[in-house]
mmCIF file of C-alpha atoms in Angstrom:
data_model
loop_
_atom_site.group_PDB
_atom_site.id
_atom_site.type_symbol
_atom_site.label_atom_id
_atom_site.label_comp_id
_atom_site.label_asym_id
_atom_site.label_seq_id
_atom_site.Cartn_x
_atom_site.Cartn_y
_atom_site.Cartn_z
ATOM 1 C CA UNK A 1 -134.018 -149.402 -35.540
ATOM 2 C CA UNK A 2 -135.958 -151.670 -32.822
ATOM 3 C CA UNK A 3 -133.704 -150.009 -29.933
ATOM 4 C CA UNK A 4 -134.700 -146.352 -30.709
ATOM 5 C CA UNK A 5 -138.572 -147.456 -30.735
ATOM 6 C CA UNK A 6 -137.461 -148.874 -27.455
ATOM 7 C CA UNK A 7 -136.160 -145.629 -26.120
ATOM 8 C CA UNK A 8 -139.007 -143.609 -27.732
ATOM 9 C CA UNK A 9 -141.471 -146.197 -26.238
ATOM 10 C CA UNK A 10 -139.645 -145.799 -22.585
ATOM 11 C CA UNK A 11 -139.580 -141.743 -22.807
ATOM 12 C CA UNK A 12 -143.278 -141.677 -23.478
ATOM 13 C CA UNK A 13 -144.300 -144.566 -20.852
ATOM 14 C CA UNK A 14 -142.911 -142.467 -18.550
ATOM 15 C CA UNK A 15 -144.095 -139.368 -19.433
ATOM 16 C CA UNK A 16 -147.826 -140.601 -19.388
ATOM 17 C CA UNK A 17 -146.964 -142.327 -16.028
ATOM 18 C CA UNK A 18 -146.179 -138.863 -14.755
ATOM 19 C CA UNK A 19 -149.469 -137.312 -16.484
ATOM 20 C CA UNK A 20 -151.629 -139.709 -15.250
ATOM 21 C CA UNK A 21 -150.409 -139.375 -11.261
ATOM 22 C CA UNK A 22 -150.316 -136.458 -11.732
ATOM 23 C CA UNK A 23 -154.309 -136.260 -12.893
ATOM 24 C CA UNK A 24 -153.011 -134.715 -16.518
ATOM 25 C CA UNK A 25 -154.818 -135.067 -19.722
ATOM 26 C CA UNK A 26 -153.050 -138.298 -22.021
ATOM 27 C CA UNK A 27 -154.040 -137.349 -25.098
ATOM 28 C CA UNK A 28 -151.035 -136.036 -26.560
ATOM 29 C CA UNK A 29 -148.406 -139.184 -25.098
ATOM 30 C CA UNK A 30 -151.246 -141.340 -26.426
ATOM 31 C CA UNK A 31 -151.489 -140.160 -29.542
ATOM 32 C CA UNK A 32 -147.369 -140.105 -29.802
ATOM 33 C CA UNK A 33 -147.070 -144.126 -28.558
ATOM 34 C CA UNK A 34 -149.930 -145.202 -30.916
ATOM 35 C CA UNK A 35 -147.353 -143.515 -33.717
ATOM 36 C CA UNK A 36 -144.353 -145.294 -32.289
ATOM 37 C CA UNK A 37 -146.487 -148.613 -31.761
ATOM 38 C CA UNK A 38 -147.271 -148.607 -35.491
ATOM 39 C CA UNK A 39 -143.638 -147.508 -36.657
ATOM 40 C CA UNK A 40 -142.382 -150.433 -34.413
ATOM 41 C CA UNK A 41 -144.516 -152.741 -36.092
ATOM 42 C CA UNK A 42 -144.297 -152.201 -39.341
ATOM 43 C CA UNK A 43 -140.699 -152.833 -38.946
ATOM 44 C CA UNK A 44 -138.941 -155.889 -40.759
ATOM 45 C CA UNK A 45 -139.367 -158.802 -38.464
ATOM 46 C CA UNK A 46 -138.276 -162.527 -38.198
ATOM 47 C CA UNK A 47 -141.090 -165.305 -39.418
ATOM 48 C CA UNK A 48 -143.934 -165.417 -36.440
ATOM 49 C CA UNK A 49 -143.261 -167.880 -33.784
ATOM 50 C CA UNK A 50 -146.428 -168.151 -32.256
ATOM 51 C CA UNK A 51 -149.665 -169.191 -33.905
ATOM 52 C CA UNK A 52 -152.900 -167.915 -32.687
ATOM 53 C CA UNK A 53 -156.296 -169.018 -33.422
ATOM 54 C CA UNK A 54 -157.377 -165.505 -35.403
ATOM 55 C CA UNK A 55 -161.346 -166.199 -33.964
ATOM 56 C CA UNK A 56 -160.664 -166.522 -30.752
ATOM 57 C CA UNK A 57 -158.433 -163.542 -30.612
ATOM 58 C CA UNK A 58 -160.764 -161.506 -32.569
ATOM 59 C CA UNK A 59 -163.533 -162.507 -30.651
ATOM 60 C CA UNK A 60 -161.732 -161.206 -27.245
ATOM 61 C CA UNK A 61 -160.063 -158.563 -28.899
ATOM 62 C CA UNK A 62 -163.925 -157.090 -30.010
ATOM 63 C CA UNK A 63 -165.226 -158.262 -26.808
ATOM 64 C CA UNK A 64 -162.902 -155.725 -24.715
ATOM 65 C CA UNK A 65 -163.456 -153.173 -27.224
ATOM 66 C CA UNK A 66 -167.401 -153.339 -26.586
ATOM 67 C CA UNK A 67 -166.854 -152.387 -23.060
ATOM 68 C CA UNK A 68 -164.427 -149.914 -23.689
ATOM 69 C CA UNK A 69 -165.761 -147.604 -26.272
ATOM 70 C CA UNK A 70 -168.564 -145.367 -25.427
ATOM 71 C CA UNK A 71 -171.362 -145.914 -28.308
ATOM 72 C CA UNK A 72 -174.608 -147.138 -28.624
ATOM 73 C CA UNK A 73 -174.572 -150.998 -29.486
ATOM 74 C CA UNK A 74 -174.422 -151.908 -33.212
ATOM 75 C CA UNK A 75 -171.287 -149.642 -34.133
ATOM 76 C CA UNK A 76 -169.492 -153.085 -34.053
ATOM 77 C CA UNK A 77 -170.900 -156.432 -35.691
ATOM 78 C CA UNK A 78 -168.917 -159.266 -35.516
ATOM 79 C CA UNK A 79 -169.117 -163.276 -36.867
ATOM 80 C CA UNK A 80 -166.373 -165.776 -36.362
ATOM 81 C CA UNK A 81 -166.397 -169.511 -37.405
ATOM 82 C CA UNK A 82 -164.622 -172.661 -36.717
ATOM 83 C CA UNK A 83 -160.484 -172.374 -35.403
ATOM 84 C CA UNK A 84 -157.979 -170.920 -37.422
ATOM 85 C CA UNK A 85 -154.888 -171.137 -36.523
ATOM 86 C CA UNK A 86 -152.060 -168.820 -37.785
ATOM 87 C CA UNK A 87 -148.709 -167.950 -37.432
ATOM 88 C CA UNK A 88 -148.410 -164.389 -36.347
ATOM 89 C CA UNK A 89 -147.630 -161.939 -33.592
ATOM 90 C CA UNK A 90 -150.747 -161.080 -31.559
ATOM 91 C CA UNK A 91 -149.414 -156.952 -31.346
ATOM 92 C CA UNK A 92 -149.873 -156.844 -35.205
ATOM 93 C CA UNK A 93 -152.813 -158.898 -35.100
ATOM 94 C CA UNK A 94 -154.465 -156.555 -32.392
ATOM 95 C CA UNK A 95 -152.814 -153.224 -34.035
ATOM 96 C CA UNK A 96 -154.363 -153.951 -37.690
ATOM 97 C CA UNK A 97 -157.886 -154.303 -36.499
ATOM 98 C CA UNK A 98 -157.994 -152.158 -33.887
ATOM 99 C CA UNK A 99 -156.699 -149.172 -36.707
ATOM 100 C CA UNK A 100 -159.645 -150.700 -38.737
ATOM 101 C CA UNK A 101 -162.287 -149.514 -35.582
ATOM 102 C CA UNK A 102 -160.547 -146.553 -34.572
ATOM 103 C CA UNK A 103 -161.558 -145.832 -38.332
ATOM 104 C CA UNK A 104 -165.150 -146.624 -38.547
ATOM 105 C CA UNK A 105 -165.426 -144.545 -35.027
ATOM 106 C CA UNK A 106 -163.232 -141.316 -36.837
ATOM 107 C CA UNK A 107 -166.219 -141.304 -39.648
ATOM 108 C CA UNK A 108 -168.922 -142.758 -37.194
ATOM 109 C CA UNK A 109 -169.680 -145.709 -39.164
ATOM 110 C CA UNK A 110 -170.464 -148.972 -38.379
ATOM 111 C CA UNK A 111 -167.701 -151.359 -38.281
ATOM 112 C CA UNK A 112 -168.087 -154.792 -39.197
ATOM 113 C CA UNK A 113 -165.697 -157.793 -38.835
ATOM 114 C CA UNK A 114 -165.953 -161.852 -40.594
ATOM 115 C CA UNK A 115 -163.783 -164.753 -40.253
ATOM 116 C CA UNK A 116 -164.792 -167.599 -42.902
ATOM 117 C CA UNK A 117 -162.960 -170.608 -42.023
ATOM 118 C CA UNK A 118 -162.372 -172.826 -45.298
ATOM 119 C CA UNK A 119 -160.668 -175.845 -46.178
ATOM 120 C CA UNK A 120 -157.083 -174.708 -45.515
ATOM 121 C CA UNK A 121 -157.758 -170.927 -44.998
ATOM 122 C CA UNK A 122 -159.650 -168.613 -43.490
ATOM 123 C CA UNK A 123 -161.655 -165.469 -44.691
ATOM 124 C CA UNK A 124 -161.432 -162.420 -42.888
ATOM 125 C CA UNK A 125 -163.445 -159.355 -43.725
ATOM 126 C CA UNK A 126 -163.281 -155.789 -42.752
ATOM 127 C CA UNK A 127 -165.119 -153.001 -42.973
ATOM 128 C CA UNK A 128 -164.850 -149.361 -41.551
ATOM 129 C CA UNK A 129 -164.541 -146.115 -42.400
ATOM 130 C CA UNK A 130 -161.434 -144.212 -42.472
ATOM 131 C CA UNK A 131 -158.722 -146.483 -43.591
ATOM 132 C CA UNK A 132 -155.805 -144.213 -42.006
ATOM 133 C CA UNK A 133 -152.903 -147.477 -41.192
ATOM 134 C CA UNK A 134 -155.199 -149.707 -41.444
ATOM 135 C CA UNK A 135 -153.807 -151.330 -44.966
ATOM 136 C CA UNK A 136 -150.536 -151.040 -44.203
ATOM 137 C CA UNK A 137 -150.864 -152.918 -40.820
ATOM 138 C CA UNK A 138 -153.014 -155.359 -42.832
ATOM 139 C CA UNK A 139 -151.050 -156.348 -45.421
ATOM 140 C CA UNK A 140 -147.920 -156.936 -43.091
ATOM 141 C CA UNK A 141 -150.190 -159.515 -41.316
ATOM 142 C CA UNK A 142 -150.904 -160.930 -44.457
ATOM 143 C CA UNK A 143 -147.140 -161.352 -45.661
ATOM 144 C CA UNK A 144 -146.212 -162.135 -42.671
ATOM 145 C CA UNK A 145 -148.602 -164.949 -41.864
ATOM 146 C CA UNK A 146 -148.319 -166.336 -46.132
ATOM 147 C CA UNK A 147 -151.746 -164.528 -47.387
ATOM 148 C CA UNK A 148 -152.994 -162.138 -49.725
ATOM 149 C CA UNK A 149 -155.013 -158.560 -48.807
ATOM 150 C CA UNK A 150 -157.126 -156.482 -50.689
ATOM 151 C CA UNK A 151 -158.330 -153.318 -50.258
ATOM 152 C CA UNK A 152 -161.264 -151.208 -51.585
ATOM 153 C CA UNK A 153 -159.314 -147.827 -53.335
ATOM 154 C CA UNK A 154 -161.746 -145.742 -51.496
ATOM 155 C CA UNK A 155 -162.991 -144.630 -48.131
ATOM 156 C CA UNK A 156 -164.481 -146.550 -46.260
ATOM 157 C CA UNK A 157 -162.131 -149.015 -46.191
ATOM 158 C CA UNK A 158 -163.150 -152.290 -47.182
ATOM 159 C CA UNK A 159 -160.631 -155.498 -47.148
ATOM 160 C CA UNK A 160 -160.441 -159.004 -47.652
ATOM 161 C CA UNK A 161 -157.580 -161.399 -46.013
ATOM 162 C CA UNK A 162 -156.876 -164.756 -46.946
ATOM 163 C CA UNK A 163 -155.059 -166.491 -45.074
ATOM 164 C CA UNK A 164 -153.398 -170.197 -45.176
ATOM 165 C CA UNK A 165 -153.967 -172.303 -41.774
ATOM 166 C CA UNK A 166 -151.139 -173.682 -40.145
ATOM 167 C CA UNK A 167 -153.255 -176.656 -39.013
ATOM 168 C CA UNK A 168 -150.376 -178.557 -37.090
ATOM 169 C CA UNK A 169 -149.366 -176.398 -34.770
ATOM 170 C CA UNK A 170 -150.501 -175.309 -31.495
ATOM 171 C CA UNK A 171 -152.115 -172.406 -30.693
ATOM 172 C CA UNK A 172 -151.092 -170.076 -27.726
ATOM 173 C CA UNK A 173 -154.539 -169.134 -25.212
ATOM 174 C CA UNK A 174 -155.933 -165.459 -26.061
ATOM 175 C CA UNK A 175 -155.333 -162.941 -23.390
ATOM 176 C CA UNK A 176 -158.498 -162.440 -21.132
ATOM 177 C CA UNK A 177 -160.923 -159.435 -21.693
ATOM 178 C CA UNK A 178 -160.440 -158.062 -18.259
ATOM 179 C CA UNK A 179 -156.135 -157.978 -18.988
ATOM 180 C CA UNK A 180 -157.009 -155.555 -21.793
ATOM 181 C CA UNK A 181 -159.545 -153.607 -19.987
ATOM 182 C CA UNK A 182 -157.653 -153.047 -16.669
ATOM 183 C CA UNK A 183 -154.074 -152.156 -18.439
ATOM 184 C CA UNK A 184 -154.700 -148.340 -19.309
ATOM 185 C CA UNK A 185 -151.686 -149.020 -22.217
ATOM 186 C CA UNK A 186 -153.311 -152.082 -23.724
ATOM 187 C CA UNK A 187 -153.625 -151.723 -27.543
ATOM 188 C CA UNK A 188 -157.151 -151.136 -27.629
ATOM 189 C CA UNK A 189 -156.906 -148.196 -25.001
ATOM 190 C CA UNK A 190 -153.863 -146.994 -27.150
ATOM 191 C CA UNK A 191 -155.708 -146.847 -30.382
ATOM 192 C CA UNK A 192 -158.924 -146.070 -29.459
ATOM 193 C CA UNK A 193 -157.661 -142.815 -27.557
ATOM 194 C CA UNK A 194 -160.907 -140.442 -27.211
ATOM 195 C CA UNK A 195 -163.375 -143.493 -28.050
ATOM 196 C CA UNK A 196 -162.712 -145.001 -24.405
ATOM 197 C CA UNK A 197 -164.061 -145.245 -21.190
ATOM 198 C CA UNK A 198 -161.624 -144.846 -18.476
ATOM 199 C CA UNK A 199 -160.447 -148.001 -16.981
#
C-alpha cells in the first residue's frame, strides 16, 4: 500500500517540479499530494519511534504558518506550556493541525490552539472551522501516541486530545521555521495551498 503512495507521491513531485520551472500554476498537483499525503498517513503504521516535545513543535509549526499565510494577525492564537514529550511521527503531528488551520481559513474563522501540560499528560485543544480530515488525522495521533480525542459533532470543529507523556525518553530538536518556509513542499505549504505566500 506504502509503495503505490510512493509512486503516486514521485509522479506528482515531478509533475509540480515541471509546473513550477516552467512558471505553471500548482494548484491542481497541490491539491492531488495533500490527498496522497493524508491517504499515506492514515495508513496502518508501526508504534512511533521518535518522541517529540508536542509544544515545541507546535510552537514552530504555528510560527512558520504566521509568516506564510496571508491574513491579518489574530486568525491564529496560540498558548503552549511546560515540555511534553510524546511518541509520535512529526508528518502526522504537522498534517493533523495543519488540516485543523487550513479549516478555520476555508470558513474564515479564527483558529485557536492549547497545550495544558499536567501531571503525566498533556491537554491539547483545537479549534477551527471546517473540520474536513481534521478528526481523522487527529484521532490517529491520538491512538497512535496512547490518548483519547474528542470531537464537537458539529462545524466548527472543536477537539480535545489527551495525551500520556512519555517522560523518559528523549526528545528529537523541532525543525527550524526557515526549513519549512524555504521548502515550497513542506507540509504547511502543502496544506495551506491558496492561504500562502510564495516562498
Amino acid at each position: 500500500m506504502r509503495q503505490s503512495f510512493f509512486s503516486d507521491r514521485s509522479f506528482l513531485a515531478e509533475k509540480a517540479a515541471h509546473r513550477q520551472l516552467t512558471g505553471q500554476e500548482l494548484g491542481s498537483v497541490t491539491s492531488r499530494l495533500r490527498l496522497v499525503t493524508t491517504a499515506e498517513l492514515l495508513c496502518p503504521a508501526p508504534p512511533p519511534r521518535t518522541t517529540l516535545d508536542l509544544c515545541s513543535e507546535l510552537e514552530v509549526l504555528c510560527a512558520s504558518v504566521q509568516e506564510m499565510v496571508r491574513r491579518r494577525p489574530g486568525w491564529l492564537y496560540t498558548a503552549f506550556s511546560g515540555t511534553a514529550p510524546l511518541p509520535m511521527r512529526r508528518r502526522l503531528l504537522h498534517a493533523a493541525v495543519l488540516c485543523v488551520l487550513r479549516g478555520a481559513l476555508m470558513m474564515e474563522r479564527p483558529a485557536v490552539l492549547l497545550g495544558e501540560v499536567h501531571q503525566g499528560s498533556v491537554l491539547l485543544q483545537l479549534r477551527g472551522g471546517h473540520p474536513g480530515d481534521a478528526p481523522t488525522l487527529l484521532r490517529r495521533l491520538a491512538r497512535e501516541s496512547g490518548g483519547l480525542a474528542v470531537f464537537s459533532n458539529t462545524a466548527p470543529l472543536s477537539a480535545v486530545l489527551r495525551l500520556p507523556l512519555a517522560t523518559n525518553r528523549l526528545c528529537c530538536d523541532p525543525p527550524l521555521i526557515q526549513e519549512l518556509l524555504s521548502d515550497r513542499f513542506s507540509l504547511p505549504y502543502l496544506y495551506l495551498t491558496g492561504f500562502c505566500a510564495e516562498p
